[in-house]
Coordinates of C-alpha atoms in Angstrom, one line a residue:
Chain A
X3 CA 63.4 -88.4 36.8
X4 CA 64.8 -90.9 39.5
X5 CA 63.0 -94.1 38.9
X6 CA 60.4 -93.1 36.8
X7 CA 59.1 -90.4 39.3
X8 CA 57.0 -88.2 38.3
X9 CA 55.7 -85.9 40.4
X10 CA 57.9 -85.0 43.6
X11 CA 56.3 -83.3 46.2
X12 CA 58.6 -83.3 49.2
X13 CA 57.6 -81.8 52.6
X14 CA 55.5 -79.3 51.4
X15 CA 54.2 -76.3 53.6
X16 CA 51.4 -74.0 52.1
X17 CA 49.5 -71.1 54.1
X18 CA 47.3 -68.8 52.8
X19 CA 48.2 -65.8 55.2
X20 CA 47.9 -67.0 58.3
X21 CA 45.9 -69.8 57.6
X22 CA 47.7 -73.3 57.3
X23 CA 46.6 -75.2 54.2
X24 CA 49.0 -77.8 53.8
X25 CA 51.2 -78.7 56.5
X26 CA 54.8 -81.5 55.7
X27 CA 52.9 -83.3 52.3
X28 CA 54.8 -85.4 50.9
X29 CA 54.0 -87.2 47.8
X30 CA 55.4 -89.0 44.5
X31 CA 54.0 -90.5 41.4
X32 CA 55.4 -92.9 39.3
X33 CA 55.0 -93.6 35.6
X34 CA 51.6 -95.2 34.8
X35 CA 50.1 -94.5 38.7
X36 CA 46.2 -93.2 39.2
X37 CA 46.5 -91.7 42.1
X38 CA 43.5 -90.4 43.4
X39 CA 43.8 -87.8 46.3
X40 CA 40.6 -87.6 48.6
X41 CA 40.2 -85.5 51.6
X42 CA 37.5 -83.3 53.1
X43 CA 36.7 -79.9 51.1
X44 CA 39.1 -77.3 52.2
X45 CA 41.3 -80.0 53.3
X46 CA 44.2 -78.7 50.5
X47 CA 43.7 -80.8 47.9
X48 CA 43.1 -78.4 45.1
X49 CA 46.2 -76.4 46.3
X50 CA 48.5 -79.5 45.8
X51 CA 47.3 -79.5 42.2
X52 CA 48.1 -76.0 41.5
X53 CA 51.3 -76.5 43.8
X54 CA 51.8 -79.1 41.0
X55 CA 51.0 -76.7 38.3
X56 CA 53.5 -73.9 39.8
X57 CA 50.1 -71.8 39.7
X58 CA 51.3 -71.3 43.3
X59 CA 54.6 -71.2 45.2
X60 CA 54.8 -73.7 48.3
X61 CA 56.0 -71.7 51.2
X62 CA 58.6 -74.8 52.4
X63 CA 59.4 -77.7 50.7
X64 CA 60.5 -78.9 47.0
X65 CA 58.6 -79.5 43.9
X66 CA 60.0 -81.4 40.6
X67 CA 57.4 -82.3 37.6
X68 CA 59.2 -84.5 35.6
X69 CA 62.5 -83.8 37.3
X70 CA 62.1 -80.3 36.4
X71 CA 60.3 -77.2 38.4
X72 CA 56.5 -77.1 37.6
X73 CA 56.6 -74.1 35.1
X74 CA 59.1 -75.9 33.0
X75 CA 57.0 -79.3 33.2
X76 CA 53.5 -77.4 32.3
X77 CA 53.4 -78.2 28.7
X78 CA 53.0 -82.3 29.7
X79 CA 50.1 -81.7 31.9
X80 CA 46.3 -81.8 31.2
X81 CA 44.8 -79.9 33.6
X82 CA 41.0 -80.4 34.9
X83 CA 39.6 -77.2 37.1
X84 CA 36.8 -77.4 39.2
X85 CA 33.7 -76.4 37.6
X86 CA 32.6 -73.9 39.4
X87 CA 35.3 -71.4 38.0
X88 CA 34.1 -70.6 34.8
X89 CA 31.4 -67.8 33.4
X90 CA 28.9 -70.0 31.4
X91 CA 27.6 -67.2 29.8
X92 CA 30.7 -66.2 27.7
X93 CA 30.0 -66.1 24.1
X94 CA 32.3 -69.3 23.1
X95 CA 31.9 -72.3 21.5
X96 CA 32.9 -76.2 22.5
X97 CA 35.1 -76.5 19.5
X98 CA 36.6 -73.1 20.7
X99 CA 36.6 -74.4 24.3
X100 CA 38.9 -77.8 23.5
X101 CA 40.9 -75.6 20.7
X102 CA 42.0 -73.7 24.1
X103 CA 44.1 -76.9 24.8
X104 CA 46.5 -76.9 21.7
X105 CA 47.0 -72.7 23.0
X106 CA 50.6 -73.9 24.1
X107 CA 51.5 -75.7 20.7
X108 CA 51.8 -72.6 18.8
X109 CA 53.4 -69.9 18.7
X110 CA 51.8 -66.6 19.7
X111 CA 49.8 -65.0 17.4
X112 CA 49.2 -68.1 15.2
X113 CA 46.4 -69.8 14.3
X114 CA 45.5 -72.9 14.9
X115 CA 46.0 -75.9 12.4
X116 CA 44.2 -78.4 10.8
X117 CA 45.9 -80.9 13.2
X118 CA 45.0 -79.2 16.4
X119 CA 41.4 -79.3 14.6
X120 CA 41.8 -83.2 14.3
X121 CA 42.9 -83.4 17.9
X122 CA 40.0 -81.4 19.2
X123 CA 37.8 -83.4 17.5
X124 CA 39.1 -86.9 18.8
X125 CA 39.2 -85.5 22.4
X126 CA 35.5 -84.8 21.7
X127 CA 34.6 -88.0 20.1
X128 CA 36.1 -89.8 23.4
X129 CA 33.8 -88.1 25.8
X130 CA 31.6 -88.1 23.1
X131 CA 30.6 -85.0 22.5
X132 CA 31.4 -84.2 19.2
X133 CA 28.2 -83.6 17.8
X134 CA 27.8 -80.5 20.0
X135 CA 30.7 -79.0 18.9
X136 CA 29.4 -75.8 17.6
X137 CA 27.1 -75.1 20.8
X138 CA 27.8 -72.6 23.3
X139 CA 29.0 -73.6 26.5
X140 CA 26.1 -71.8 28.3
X141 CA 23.4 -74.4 26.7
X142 CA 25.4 -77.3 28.2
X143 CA 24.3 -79.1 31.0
X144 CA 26.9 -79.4 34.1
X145 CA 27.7 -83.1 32.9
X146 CA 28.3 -82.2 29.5
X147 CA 30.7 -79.2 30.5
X148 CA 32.4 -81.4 33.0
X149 CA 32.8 -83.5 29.6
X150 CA 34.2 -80.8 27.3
X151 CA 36.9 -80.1 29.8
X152 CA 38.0 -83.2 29.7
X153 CA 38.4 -82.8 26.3
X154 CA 40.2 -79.8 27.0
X155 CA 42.2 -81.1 29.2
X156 CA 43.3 -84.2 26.7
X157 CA 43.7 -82.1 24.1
X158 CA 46.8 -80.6 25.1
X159 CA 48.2 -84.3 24.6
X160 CA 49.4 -84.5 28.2
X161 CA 51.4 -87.3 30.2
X162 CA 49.9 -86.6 33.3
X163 CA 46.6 -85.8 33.8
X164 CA 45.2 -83.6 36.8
X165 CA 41.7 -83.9 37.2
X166 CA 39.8 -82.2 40.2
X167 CA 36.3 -83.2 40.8
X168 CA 36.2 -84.9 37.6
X169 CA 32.7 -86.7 38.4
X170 CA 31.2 -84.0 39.7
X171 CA 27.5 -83.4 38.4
X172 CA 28.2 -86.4 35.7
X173 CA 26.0 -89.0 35.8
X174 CA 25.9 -92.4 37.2
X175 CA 26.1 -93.8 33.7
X176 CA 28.9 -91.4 31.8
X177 CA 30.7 -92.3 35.3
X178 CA 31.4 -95.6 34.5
X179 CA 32.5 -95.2 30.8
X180 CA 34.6 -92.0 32.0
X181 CA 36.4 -94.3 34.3
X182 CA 37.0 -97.1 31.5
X183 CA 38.3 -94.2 29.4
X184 CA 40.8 -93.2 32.3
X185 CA 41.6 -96.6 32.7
X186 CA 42.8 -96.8 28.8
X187 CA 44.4 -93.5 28.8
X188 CA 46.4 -94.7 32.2
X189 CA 48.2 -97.2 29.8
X190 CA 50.4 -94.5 28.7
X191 CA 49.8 -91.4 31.3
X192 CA 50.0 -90.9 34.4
X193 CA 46.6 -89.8 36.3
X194 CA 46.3 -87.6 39.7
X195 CA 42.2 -87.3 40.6
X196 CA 40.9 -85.1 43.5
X197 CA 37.5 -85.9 45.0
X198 CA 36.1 -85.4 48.3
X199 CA 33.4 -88.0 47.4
X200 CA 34.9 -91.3 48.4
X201 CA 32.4 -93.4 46.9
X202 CA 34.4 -92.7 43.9
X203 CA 37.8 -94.3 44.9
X204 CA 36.7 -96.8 42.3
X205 CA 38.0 -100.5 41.5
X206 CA 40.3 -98.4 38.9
X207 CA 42.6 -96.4 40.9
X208 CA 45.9 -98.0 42.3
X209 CA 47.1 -95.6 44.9
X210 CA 45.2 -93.0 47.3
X211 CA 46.8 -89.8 49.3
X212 CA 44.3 -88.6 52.1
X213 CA 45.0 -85.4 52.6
X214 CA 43.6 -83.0 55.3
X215 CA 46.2 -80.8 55.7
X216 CA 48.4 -83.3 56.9
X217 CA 48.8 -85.9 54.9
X218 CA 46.9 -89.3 56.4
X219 CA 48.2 -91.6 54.5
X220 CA 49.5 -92.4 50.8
X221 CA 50.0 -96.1 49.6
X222 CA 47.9 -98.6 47.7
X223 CA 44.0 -98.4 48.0
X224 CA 43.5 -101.4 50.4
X225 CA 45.7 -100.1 53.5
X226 CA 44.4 -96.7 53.2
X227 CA 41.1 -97.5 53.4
X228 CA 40.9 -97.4 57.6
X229 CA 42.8 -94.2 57.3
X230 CA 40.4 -92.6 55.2
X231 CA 37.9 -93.7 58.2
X232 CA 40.4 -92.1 60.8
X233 CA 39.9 -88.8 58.6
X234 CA 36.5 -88.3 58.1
X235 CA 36.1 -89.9 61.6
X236 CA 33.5 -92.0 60.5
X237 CA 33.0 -95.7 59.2
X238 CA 33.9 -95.5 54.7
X239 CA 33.5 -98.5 52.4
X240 CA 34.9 -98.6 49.5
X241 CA 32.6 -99.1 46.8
X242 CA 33.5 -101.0 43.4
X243 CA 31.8 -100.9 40.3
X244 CA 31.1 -104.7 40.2
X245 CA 28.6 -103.4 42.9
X246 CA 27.4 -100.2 42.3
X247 CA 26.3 -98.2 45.0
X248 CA 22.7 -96.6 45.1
X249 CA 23.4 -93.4 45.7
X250 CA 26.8 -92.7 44.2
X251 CA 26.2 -91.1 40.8
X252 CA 23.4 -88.4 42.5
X253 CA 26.2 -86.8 44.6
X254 CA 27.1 -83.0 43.4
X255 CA 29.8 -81.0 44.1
X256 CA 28.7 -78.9 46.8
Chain B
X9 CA 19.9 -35.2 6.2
X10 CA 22.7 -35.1 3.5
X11 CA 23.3 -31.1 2.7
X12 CA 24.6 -31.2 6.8
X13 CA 27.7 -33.2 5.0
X14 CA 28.6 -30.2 3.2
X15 CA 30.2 -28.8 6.6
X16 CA 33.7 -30.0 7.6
X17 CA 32.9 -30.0 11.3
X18 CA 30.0 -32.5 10.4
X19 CA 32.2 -34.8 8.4
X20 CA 34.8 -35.0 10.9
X21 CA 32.1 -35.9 12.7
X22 CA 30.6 -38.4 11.2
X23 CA 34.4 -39.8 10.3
X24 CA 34.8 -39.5 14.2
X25 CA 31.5 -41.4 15.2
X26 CA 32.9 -44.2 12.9
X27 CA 36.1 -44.1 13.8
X28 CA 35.0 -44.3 17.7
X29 CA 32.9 -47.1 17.0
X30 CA 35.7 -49.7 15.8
X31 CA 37.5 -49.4 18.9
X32 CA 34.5 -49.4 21.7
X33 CA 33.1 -52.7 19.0
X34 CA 36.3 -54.4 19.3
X35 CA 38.0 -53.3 22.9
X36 CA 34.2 -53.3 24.7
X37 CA 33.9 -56.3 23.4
X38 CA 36.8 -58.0 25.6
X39 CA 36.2 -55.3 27.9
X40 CA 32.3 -56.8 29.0
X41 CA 33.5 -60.3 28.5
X42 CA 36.7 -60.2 30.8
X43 CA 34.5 -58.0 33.0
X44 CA 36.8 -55.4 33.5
X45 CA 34.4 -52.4 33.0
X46 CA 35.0 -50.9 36.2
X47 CA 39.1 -51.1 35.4
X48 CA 38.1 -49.3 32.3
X49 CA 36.8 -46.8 34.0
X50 CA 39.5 -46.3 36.3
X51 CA 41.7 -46.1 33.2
X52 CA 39.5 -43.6 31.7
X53 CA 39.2 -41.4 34.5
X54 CA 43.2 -41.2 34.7
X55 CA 43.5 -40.1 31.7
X56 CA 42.3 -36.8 33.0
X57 CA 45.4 -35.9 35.2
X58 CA 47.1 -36.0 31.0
X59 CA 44.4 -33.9 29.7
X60 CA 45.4 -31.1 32.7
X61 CA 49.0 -31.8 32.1
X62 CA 48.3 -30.8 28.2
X63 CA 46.6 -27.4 29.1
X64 CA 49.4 -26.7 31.5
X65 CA 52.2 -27.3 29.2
X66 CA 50.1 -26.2 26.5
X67 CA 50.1 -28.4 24.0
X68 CA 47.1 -30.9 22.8
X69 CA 45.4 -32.3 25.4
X70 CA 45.0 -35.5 23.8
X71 CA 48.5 -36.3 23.2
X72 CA 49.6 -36.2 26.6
X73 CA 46.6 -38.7 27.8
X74 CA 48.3 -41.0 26.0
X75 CA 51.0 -41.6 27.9
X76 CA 49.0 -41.1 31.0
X77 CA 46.1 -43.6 30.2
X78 CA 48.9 -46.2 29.3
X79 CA 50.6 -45.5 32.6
X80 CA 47.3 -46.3 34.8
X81 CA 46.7 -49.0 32.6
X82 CA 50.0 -51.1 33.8
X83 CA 49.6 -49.1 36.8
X84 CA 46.6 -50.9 37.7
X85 CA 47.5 -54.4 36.2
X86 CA 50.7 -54.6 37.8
X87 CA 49.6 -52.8 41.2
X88 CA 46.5 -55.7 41.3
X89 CA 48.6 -58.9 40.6
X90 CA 52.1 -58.4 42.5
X91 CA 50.8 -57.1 45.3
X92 CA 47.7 -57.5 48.0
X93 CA 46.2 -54.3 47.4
X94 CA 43.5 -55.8 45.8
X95 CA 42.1 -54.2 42.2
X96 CA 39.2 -53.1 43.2
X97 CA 41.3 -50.7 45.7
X98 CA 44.0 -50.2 43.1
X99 CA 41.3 -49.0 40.5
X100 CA 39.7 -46.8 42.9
X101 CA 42.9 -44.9 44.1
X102 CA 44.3 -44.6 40.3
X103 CA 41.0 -43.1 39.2
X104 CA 40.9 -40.4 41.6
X105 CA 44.5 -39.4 41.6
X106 CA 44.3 -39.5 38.0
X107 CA 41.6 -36.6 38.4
X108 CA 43.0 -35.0 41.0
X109 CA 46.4 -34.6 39.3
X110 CA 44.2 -33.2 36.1
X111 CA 42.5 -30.6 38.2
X112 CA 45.7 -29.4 40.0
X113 CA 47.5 -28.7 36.6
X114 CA 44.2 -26.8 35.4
X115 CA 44.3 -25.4 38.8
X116 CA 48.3 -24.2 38.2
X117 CA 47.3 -23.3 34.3
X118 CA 46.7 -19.3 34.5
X119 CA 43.7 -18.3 32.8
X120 CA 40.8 -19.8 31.9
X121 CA 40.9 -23.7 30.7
X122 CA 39.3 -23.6 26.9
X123 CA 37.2 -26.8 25.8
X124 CA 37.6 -28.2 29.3
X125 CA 34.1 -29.3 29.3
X126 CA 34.4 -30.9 25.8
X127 CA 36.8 -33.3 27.7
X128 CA 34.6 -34.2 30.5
X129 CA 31.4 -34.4 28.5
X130 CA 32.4 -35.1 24.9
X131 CA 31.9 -32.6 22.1
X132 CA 31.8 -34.8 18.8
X133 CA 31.1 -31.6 16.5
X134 CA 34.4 -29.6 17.3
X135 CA 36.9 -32.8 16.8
X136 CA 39.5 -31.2 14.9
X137 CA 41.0 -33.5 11.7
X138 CA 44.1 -33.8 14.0
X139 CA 42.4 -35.7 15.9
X140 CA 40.9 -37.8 13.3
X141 CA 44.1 -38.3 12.1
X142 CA 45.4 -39.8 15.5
X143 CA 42.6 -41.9 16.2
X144 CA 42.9 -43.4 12.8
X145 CA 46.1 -44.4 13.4
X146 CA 45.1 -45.9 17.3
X147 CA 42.6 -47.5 15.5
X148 CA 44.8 -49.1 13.3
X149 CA 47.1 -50.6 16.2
X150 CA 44.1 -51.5 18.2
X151 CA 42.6 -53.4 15.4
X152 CA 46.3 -55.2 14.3
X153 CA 46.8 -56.0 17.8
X154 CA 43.3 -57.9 18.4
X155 CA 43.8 -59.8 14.6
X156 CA 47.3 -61.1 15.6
X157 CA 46.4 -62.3 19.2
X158 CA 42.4 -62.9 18.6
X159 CA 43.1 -66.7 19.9
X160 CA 45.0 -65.7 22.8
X161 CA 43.1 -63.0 24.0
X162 CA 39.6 -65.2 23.6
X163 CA 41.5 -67.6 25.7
X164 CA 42.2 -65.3 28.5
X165 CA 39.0 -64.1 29.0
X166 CA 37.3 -67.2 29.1
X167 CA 40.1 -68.8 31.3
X168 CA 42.9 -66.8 32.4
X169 CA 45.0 -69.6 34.4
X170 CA 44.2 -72.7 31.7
X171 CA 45.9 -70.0 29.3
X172 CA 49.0 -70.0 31.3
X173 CA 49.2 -73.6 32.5
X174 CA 49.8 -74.2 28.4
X175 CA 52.2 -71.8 28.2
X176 CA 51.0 -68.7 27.3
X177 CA 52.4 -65.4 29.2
X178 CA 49.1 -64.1 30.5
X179 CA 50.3 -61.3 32.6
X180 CA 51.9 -59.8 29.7
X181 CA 48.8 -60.1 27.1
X182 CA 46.2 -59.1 30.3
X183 CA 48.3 -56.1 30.4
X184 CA 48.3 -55.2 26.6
X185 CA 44.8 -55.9 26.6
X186 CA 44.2 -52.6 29.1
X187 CA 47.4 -51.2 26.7
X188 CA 44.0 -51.4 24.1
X189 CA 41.5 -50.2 26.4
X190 CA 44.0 -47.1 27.4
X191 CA 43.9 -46.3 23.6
X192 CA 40.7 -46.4 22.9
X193 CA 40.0 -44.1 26.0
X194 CA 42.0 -42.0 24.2
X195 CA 40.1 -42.3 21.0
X196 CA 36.6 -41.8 23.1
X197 CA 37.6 -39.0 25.1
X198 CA 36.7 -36.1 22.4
X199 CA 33.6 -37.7 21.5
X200 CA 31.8 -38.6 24.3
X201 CA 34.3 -37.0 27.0
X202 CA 35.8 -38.8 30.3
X203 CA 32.6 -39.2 32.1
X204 CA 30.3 -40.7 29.5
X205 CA 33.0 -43.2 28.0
X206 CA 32.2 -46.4 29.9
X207 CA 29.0 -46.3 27.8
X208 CA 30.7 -46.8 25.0
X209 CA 32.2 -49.4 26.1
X210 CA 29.9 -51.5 27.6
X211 CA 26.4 -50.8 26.1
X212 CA 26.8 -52.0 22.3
X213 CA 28.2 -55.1 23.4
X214 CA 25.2 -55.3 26.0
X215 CA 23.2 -54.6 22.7
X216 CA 25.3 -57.3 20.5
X217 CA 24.9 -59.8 23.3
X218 CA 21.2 -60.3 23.2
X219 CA 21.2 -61.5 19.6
X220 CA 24.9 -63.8 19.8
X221 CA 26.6 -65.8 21.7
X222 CA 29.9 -66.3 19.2
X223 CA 32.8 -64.0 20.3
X224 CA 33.8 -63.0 16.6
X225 CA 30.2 -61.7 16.4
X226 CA 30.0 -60.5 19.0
X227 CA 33.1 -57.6 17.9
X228 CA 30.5 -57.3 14.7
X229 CA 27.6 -56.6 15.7
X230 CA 29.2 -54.5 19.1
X231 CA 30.8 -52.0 16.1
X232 CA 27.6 -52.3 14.0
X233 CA 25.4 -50.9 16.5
X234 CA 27.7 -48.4 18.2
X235 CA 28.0 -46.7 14.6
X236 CA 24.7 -46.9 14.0
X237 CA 23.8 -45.8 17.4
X238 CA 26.8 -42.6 17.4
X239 CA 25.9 -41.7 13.8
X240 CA 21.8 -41.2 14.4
X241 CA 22.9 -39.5 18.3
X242 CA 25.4 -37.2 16.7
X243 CA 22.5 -36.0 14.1
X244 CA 19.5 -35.7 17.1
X245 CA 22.3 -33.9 18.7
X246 CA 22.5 -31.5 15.9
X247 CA 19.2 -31.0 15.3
X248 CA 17.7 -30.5 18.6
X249 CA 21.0 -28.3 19.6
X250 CA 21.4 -30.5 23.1
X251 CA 24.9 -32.0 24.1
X252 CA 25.9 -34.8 22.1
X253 CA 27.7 -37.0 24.5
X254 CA 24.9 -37.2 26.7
X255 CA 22.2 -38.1 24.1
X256 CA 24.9 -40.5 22.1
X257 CA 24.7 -42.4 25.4
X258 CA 20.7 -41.9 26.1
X259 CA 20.0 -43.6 21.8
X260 CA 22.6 -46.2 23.1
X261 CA 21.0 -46.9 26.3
X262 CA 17.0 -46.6 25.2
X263 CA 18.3 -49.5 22.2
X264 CA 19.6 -51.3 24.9
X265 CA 16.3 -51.4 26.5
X266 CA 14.0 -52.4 23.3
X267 CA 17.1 -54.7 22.6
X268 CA 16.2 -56.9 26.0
X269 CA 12.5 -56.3 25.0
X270 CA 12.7 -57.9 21.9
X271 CA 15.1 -60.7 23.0
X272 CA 12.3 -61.3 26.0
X273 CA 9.9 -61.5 23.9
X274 CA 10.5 -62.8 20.0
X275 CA 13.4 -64.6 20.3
X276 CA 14.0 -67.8 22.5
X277 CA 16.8 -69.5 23.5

């Protein structure tokens, strides 16, 4: 770790057959950076994550997580999937859920502890949803299992944070005390966010990457924010929580 | 109902129905929630081209589906994630060269194939106490197996690539988990026979699933009703003189039915 770097992403090429995904990304992440990447859907942004992750080889380029390769630097990462990926009708509970989080911790074939117990219960308590622990996931709403895999994803005590599509189907209200959470949890970890919604490059987050396969532009939010423009090729504001916008909790992942 | 006990055949019988019903409870179980019924059946199918091999080198046919099942088992796991054939095809082509290898070997066996029916279709009443004997001791594995990695294998059905981000190695415990359902093919096949097997696998956990929603249950409840369900077959079966495979799987399938019935319309969620 050079200078308190991170994440390394240098000139990175991905392709899914013959289909360009990613095309010369480069990015880094310092100690104590929100970085929040935004971009178009299908643009590549969930592949960077899972580039991140060493879920998936890059076809050019370098990766290093901690100054190490991704697989070696997967047991300091929290990691938020998109929603959409999961079977709600599997016969598991929240507590079960979060417990999936401390997985790593111990050794195969041993059960989990009374301190992974505690752990799972103080993730749950910050998203607040404790008191549901012993639901199944299929009588959740889609804001309360966005919620629980947060949880998850906290409960692996990470340093960096991945989130992707965090506020998805939350609501306007949970939004704001999510982001006050991230906020306190960014005085000691690092925090990457994907989101195609823009409205939700909040007050909060220090640095933006726009990514649409190329990558537009990655700096500090201000500078960016004509790029982002460029981009989606029409006019973006950026929208603080001082003053909310209307209409920026109803948007759903779509 | 009891004096049938007196037989042997009938108390291997029962011992078999029993002994069938822990592994379809506890494999079926992963096997419906990791939604890899149609892989079972591939698997299953397979096994067949062991069950020829064993008449042509004439030795029991069960023993050498062992080896065979487990084969197509990795076969399909490995076949499915290193390379782009994608499952679905990989399952497909494994399942019929499975059979077709089976039927070439009958085919090469001179004379007549003995009990090859009770391998396609099951024949519960002429499982010999060999056989008990080896499916006791799969049994045993299967159930060790699922105590010692409960956590990890809950973890991989729900969310196979969260389990490996933390560390765990999935493609190794994915594999082992069709390692289980390959054994407890082999364990169904002289019950209920090749064809009929995927029942067994998937309806008592169809059953379990209307009245639970907690995984630990849910193994429960799956070998609850699959005894229950084997036990009063295998007796209609003996009384009415019809196959018993095929009515195992019609008891299973008709509870199944009053099962959604009574979930419809008592119970709410």
């Amino acid at each position: 770790m050079k200078n308190g770097v991170i994440v390394d992403l240098q000139h990175i090429f991905f392709s899914y057959g013959k289909v360009v995904v990613l095309e010369d990304v480069s990015i880094k992440l310092k100690q104590n950076d929100f970085l929040s990447i935004i971009g178009p859907n299908g643009g590549g942004k969930t592949t960077i994550l899972k580039i991140i992750l060493g879920l998936i080889e890059p076809d050019k380029g370098s990766v290093f997580v901690f100054g190490n390769s991704p697989k070696a630097a997967r047991k300091f990462i929290g990691y938020l999937p998109q929603l959409f990926t999961f079977d709600y009708d599997f016969p598991v509970s929240i507590m079960d859920v979060v417990l999936m989080g401390r997985l790593g911790k111990r050794g195969l074939g041993k059960k989990y502890t009374k301190e992974d117990y505690q752990i799972c219960l103080e993730t749950l308590a910050m998203v607040g949803m404790e008191h549901l622990k012993d639901s199944q996931i299929g009588n959740l709403s889609g804001g309360q299992r966005q919620r629980v895999f947060i949880a998850r994803a906290l409960s692996t005590n990470p340093k960096l944070l991945l989130l992707d599509e965090p506020v998805a189907s939350v609501d306007t209200k949970w939004q704001q005390t999510f982001y006050e959470l991230l906020q306190e949890l960014n005085k000691e970890i690092a925090i990457i966010m994907v989101t195609h919604d823009i409205s939700v490059v909040s007050t909060y987050i220090d640095k933006i990457a726009c990514v649409n396969r190329r990558l537009y532009y990655h700096g500090s939010k201000k500078e960016g924010m004509h790029k982002i423009s460029e981009m989606y090729e029409c006019p973006v504001q950026l929208i603080t929580h001082d003053t909310p916008h209307s209409s920026s909790g109803e948007r759903t992942n779509d | 109902m009891i004096e049938i006990l007196q037989y042997e055949f009938m108390r291997n019988a029962l011992l078999a129905a029993i002994l069938v019903s822990i592994a379809c409870g506890i494999v079926g179980t992963f096997v419906v929630v990791k939604k890899i019924v149609f892989i079972s059946g591939g698997i299953t199918h397979a096994a067949f081209g062991g069950i020829g091999l064993g008449y042509f080198l004439g030795i029991n046919p069960i023993l050498t589906a062992i080896p065979f099942s487990l084969l197509s088992a990795i076969g399909i796991g490995i076949i499915s994630k290193r390379t782009k054939i994608s499952e679905d095809s990989a399952i497909g082509i494994l399942w019929a060269v499975g059979m077709a290898m089976g039927i070439l070997f009958i085919g090469l066996t001179p004379g007549y194939a003995p009990d090859l029916f009770s391998y396609l279709f099951g024949s519960i009443l002429t499982v010999p106490f060999s056989d008990i004997i080896l499916m006791i001791v799969l049994d045993i594995i299967i159930i060790v197996t699922v105590l010692v990695l409960y956590k990890e294998f809950q973890a991989l059905s729900f969310d196979e690539e969260f389990s490996e981000i933390t560390g765990v190695p999935t493609r190794t415990l994915y594999l082992l988990l069709l390692c289980l359902v390959a054994l407890s093919v082999i364990v169904l096949i002289k019950v209920i026979g090749i064809i009929l097997v995927i029942a067994l696998f998937t309806i008592p956990t169809a059953i379990a699933k209307q009245f639970t929603n907690k995984l630990k249950k849910l193994i429960i409840y799956s070998t609850m009703s699959a005894t229950i369900l084997t036990v009063a077959g295998l007796w209609l079966s003996y009384f009415f003189d019809l196959p018993s495979g095929a009515v195992i799987v019609l008891v299973l399938a008709f509870v199944f039915f009053i099962s959604v019935l009574i979930k419809k319309l008592y119970i709410k969620t």
